[in-house]
Coordinates of C-alpha atoms and ligand atoms in Angstrom, one line a residue:
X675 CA 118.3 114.6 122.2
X676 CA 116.9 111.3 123.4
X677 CA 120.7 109.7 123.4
X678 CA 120.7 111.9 126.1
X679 CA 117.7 111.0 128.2
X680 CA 118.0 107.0 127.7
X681 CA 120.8 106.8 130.3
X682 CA 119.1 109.4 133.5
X683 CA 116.3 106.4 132.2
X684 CA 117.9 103.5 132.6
X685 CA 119.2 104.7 136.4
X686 CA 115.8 105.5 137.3
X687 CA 114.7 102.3 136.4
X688 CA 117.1 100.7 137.9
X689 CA 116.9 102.6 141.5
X690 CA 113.6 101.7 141.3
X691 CA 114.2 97.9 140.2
X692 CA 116.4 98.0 143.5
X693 CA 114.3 99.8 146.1
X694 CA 111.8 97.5 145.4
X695 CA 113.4 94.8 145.8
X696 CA 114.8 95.5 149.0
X697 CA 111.8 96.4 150.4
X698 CA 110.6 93.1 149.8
X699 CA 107.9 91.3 147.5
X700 CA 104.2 91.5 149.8
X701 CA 103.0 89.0 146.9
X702 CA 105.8 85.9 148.0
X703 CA 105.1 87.0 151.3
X704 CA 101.8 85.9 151.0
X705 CA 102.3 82.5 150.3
X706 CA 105.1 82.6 153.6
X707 CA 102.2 83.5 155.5
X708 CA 100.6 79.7 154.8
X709 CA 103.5 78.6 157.4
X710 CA 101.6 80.9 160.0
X711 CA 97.5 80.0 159.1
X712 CA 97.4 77.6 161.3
X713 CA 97.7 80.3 164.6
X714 CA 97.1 83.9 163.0
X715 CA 95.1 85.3 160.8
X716 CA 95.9 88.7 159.1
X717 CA 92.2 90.1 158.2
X718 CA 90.7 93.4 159.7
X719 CA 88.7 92.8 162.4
X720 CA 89.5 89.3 162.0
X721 CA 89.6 86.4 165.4
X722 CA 92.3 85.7 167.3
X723 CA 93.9 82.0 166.9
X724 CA 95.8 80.2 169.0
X725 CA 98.0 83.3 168.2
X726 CA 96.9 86.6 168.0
X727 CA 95.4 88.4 164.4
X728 CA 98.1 90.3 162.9
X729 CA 96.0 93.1 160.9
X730 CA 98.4 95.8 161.4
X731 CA 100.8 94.7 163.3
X732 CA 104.0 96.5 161.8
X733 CA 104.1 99.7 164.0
X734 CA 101.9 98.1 166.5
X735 CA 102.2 98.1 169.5
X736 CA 103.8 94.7 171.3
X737 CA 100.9 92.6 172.7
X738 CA 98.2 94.7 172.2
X739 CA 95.8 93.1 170.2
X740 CA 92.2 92.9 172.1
X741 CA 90.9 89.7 173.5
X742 CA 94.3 88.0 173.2
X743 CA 96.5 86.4 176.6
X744 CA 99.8 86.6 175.9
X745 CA 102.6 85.3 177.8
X746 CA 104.0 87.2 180.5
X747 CA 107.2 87.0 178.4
X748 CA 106.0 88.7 175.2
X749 CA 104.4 91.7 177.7
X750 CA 107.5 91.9 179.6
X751 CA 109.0 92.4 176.2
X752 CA 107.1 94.9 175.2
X753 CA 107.6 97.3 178.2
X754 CA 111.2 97.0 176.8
X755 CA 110.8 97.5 173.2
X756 CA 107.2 99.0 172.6
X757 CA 106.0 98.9 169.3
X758 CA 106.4 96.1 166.4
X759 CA 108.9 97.5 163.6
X760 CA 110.9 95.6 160.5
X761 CA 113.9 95.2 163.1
X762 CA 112.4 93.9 166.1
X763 CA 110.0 91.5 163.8
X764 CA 113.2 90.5 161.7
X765 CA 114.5 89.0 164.4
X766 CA 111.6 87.5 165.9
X767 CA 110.8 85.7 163.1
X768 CA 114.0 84.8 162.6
X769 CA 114.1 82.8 165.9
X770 CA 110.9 83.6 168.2
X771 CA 112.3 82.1 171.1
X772 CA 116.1 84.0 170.4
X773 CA 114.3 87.3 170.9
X774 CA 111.4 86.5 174.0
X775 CA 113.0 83.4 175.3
X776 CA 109.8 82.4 177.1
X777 CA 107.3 83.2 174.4
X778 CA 104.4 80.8 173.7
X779 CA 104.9 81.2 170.0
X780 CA 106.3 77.7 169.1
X781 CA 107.2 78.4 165.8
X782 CA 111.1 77.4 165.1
X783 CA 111.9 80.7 162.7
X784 CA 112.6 81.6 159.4
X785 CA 115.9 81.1 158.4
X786 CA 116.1 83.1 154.9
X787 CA 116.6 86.9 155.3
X788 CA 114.4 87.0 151.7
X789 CA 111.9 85.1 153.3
X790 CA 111.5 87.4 156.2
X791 CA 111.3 90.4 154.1
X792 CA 108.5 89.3 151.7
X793 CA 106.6 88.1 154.9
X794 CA 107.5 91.7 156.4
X795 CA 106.2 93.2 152.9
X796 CA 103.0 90.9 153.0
X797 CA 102.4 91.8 156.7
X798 CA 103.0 95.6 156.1
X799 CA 100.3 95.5 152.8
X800 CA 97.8 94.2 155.6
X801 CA 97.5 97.1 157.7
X802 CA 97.5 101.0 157.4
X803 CA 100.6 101.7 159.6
Ligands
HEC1178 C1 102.0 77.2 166.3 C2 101.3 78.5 166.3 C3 102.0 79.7 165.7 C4 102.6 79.8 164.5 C5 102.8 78.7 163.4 C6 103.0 81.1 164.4 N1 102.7 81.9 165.5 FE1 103.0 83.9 165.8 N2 102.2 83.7 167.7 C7 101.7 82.5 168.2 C8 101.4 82.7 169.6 C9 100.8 81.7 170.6 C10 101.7 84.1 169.9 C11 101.6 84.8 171.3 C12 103.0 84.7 171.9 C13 103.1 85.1 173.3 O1 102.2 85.6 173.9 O2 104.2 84.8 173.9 C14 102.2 84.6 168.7 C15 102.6 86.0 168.5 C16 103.0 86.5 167.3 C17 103.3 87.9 167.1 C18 103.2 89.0 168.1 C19 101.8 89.7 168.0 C20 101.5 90.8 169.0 O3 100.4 91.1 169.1 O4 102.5 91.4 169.5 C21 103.7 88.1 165.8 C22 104.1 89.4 165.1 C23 103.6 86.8 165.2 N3 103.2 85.9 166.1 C24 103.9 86.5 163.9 C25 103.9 85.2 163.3 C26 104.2 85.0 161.9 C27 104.5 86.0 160.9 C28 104.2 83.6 161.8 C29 104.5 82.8 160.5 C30 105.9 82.9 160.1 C31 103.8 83.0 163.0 N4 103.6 84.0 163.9 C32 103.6 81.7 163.3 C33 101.5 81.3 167.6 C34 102.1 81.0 166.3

């Protein structure tokens, strides 16, 4: 009987090895988010930076965030696109400038498609959207 469960097991375990994985690692992403300190912080209810908090951003709304001037680039942008999701902030973070070529974001982009997903992860853990 159990020679028969151990392999329906093992595939379980390893869908959900995968999923995971591919839905990124919020815990790595957290120590990406050191590269962005500097401008943003994540917290609830926490201050704008130089850049806007980022408490709930994924499914946000573009350039919403209270108290915060943003470029007229990043608004313009976001009577295009609307709201922040994994797509959209993919590429953004990939290149800022490549998405909103006039953004005031000077931040030069994450190259690794990993590293974007744990930030993505981390981001997404730091919000109830
Ligand atoms: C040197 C400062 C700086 C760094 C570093 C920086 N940002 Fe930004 N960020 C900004 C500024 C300034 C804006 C506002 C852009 C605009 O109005 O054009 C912004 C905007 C954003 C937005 C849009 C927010 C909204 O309300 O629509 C996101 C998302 C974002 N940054 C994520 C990040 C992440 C994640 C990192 C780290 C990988 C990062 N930023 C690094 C300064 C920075």
């Amino acid at each position: 009987m159990i020679k028969f469960l151990i392999k329906p097991i093992t595939i379980i375990f390893v869908l959900i090895y995968f999923s995971s994985a591919q839905a990124g690692d919020a815990e790595k992403g957290k120590k990406i988010f050191n590269k962005c300190k500097a401008c943003h912080g994540v917290d609830e209810g926490g201050k704008n930076k130089l850049g806007p908090n980022l408490w709930n951003i994924v499914g946000a709304p573009i350039a919403a965030v209270e108290g915060y001037k943003y470029s007229k680039a990043l608004i313009a942008y976001a009577g295009e696109a609307g709201n922040w999701n994994e797509e959209n902030l993919d590429a953004w973070l990939k290149k800022p400038k490549n998405l909103v070529r006039k953004t005031k974001m000077i931040f030069p982009g994450l190259k690794k498609d990993e590293a974007r997903e744990n930030l993505i992860a981390y981001l997404k853990a730091n919000g109830n959207n």
